[in-house]
Coordinates of N, CA and C in Angstrom, one line a residue:
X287 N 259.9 199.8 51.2 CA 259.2 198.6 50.9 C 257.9 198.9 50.3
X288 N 257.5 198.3 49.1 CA 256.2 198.3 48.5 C 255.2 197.4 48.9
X289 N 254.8 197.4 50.0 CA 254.0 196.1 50.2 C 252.6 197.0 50.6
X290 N 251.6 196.1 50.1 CA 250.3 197.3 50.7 C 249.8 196.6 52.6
X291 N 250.6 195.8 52.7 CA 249.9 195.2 53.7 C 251.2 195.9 55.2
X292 N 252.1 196.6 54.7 CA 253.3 197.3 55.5 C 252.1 198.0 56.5
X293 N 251.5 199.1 56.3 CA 250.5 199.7 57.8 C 250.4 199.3 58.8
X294 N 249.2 197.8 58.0 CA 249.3 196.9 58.5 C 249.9 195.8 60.0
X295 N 250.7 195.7 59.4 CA 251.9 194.6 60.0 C 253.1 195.7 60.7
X296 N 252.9 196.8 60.4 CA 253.5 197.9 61.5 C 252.8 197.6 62.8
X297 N 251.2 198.0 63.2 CA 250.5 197.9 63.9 C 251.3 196.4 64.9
X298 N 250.4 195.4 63.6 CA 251.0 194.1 64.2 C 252.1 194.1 64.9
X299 N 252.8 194.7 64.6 CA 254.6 194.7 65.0 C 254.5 195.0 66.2
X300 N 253.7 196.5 66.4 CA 253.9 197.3 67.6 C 253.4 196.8 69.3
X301 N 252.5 196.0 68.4 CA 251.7 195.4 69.4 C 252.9 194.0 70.4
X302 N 254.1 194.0 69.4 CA 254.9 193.0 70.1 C 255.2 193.2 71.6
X303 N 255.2 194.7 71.6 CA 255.7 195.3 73.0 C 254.5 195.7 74.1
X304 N 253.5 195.5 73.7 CA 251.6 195.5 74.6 C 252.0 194.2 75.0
X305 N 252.6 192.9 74.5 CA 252.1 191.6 75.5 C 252.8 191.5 76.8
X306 N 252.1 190.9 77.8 CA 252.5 190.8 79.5 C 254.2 190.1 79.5
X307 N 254.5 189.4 78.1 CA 255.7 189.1 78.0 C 256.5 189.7 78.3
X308 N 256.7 191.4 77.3 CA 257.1 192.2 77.0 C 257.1 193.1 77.0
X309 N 256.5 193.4 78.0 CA 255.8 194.8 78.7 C 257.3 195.5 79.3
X310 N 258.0 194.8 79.8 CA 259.1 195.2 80.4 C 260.7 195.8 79.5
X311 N 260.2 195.1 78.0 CA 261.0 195.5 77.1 C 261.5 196.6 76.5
X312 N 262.6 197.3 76.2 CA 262.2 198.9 75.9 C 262.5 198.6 74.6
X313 N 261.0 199.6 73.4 CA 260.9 198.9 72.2 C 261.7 199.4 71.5
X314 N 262.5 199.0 70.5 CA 263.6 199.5 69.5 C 262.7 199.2 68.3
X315 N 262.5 200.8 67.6 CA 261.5 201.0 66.5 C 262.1 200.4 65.2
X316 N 263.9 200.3 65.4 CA 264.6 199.4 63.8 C 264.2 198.4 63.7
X317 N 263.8 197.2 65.4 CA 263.5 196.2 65.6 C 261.8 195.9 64.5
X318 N 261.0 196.6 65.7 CA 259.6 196.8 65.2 C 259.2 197.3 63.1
X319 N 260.2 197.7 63.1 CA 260.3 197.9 61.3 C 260.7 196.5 60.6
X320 N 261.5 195.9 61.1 CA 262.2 194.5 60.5 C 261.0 193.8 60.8
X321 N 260.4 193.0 61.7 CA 259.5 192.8 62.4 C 258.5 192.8 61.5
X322 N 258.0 194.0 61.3 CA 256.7 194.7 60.4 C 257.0 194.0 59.0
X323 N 258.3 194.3 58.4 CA 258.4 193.7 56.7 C 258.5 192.4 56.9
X324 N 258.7 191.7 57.7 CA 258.8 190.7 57.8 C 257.2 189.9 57.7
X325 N 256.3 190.2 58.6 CA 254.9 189.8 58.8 C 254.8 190.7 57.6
X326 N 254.6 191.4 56.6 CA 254.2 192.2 55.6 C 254.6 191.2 54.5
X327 N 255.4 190.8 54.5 CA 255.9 189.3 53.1 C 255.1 188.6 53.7
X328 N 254.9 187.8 54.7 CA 254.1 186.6 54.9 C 252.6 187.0 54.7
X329 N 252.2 188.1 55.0 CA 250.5 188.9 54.8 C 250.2 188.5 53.2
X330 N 251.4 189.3 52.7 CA 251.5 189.0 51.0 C 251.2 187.6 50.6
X331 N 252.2 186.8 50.8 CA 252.4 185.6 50.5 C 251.3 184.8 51.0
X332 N 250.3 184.9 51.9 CA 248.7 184.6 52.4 C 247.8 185.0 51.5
X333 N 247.9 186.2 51.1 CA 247.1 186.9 50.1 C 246.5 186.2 48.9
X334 N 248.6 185.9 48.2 CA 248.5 185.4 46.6 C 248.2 184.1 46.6
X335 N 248.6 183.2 48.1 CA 247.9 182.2 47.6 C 246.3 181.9 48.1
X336 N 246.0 182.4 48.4 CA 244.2 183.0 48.5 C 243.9 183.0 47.2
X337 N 244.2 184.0 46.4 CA 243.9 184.5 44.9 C 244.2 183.0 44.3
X338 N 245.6 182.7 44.2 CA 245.8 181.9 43.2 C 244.5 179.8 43.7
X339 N 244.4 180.2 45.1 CA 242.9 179.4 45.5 C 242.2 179.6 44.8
X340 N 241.1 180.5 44.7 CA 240.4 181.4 44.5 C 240.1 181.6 42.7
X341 N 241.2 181.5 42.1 CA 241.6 181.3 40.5 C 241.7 179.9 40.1
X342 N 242.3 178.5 40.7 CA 242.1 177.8 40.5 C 240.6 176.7 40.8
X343 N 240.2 177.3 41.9 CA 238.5 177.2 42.3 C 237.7 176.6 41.1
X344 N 237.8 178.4 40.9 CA 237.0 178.9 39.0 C 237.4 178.3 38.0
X345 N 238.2 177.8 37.9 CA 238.7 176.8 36.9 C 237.9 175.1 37.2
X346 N 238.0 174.8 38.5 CA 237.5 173.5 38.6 C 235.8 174.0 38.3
X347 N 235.3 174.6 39.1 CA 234.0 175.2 39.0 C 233.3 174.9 37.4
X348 N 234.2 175.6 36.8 CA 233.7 175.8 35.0 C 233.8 174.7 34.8
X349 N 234.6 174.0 34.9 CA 235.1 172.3 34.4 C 233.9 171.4 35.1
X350 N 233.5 171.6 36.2 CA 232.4 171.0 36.7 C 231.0 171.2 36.1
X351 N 230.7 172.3 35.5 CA 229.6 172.6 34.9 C 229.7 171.5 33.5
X352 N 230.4 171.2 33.0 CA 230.5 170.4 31.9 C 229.7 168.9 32.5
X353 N 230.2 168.4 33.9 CA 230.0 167.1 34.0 C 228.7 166.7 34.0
X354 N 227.6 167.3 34.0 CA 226.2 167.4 34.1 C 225.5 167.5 35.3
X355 N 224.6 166.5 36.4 CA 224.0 167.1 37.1 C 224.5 166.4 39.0
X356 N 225.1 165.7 37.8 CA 225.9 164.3 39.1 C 226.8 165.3 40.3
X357 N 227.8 166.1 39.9 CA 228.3 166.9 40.6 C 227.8 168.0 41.3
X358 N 226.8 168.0 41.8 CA 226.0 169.0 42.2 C 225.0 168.3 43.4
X359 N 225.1 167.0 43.3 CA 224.4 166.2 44.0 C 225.0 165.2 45.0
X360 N 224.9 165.7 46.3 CA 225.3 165.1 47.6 C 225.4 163.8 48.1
X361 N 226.0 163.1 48.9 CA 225.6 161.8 49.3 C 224.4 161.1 49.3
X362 N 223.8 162.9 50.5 CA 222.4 162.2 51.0 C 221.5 162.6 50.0
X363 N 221.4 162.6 48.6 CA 220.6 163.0 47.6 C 220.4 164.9 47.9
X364 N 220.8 165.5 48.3 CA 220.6 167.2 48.7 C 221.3 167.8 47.5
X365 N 220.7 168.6 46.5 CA 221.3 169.5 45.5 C 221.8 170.7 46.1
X366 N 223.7 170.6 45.7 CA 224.2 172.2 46.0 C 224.0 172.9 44.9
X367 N 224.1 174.4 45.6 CA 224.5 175.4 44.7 C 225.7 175.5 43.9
X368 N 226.9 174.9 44.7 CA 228.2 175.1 43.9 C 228.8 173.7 44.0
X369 N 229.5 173.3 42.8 CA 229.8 172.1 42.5 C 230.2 170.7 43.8
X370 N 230.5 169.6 43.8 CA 230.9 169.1 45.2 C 232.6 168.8 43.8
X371 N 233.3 169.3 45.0 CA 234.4 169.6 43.7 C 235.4 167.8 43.8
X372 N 234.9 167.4 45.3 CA 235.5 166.0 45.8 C 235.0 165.3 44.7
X373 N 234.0 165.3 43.8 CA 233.5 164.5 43.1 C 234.0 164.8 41.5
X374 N 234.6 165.9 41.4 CA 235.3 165.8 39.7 C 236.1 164.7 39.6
X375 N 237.3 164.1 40.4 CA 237.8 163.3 39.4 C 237.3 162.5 39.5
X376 N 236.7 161.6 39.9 CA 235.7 160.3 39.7 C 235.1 160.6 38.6
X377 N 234.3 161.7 38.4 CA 233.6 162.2 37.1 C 234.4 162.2 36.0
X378 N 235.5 162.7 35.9 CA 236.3 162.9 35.1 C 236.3 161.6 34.0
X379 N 236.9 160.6 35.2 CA 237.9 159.8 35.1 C 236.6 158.6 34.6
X380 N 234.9 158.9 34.9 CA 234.2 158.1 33.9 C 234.1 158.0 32.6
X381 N 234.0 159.7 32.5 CA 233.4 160.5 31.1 C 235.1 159.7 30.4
X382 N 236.1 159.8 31.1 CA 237.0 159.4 30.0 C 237.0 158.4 29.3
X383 N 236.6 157.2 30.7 CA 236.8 155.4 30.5 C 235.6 155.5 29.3
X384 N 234.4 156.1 29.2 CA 233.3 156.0 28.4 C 233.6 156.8 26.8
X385 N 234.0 158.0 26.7 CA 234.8 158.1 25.8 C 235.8 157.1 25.0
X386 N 236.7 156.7 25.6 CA 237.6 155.6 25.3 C 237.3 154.4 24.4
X387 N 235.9 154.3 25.3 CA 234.5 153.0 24.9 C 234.6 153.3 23.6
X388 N 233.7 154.4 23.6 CA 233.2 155.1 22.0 C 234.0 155.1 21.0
X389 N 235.2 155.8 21.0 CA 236.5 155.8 20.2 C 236.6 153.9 19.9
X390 N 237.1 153.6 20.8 CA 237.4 152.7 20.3 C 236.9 151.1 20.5
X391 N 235.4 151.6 20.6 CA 234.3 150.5 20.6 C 233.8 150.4 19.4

């Protein structure tokens, strides 16, 4: 198995047989390997959607820099550092209605 997070989720695995549950258990290492790839896909699969978070973020982020100074500014009048992202599509969805105006005002 190619997974980088396998070490890992071995460890995790091993530790199945440390709890007071299962202290009494005798460990079968085929088990604790199935076990391990098993938490090793789901590690993965926590990972990419982190990243693919993380990538779509930065996309709203850039898109929010466009809307001017509105998105950046709090309920209670407090300026953030990084966009308030709850507030793009309202933003959005003005700049469009006012666009729309223009065209076809």
């Amino acid at each position: 198995m190619n997974n980088m997070w396998i070490e890992e989720a071995r460890l995790i695995a091993e530790q199945c047989w440390n709890n007071e549950e299962t202290k009494g258990i005798k460990k079968d290492p085929a088990l604790v390997e199935a076990i391990a790839r098993t938490v090793a896909v789901w590690m993965d699969t926590g990972a990419q959607h982190a990243r693919n978070t993380e990538f779509y973020r930065g996309l709203l982020d850039e898109c929010a820099g466009h809307l001017g100074e509105e998105v950046y500014i709090a309920d209670d009048g407090s300026v953030m550092e990084d966009p308030l992202r709850l507030k793009i599509p309202a933003l959005v969805s003005d700049l469009a209605v006012r666009a729309r105006g223009i065209t076809h005002g």
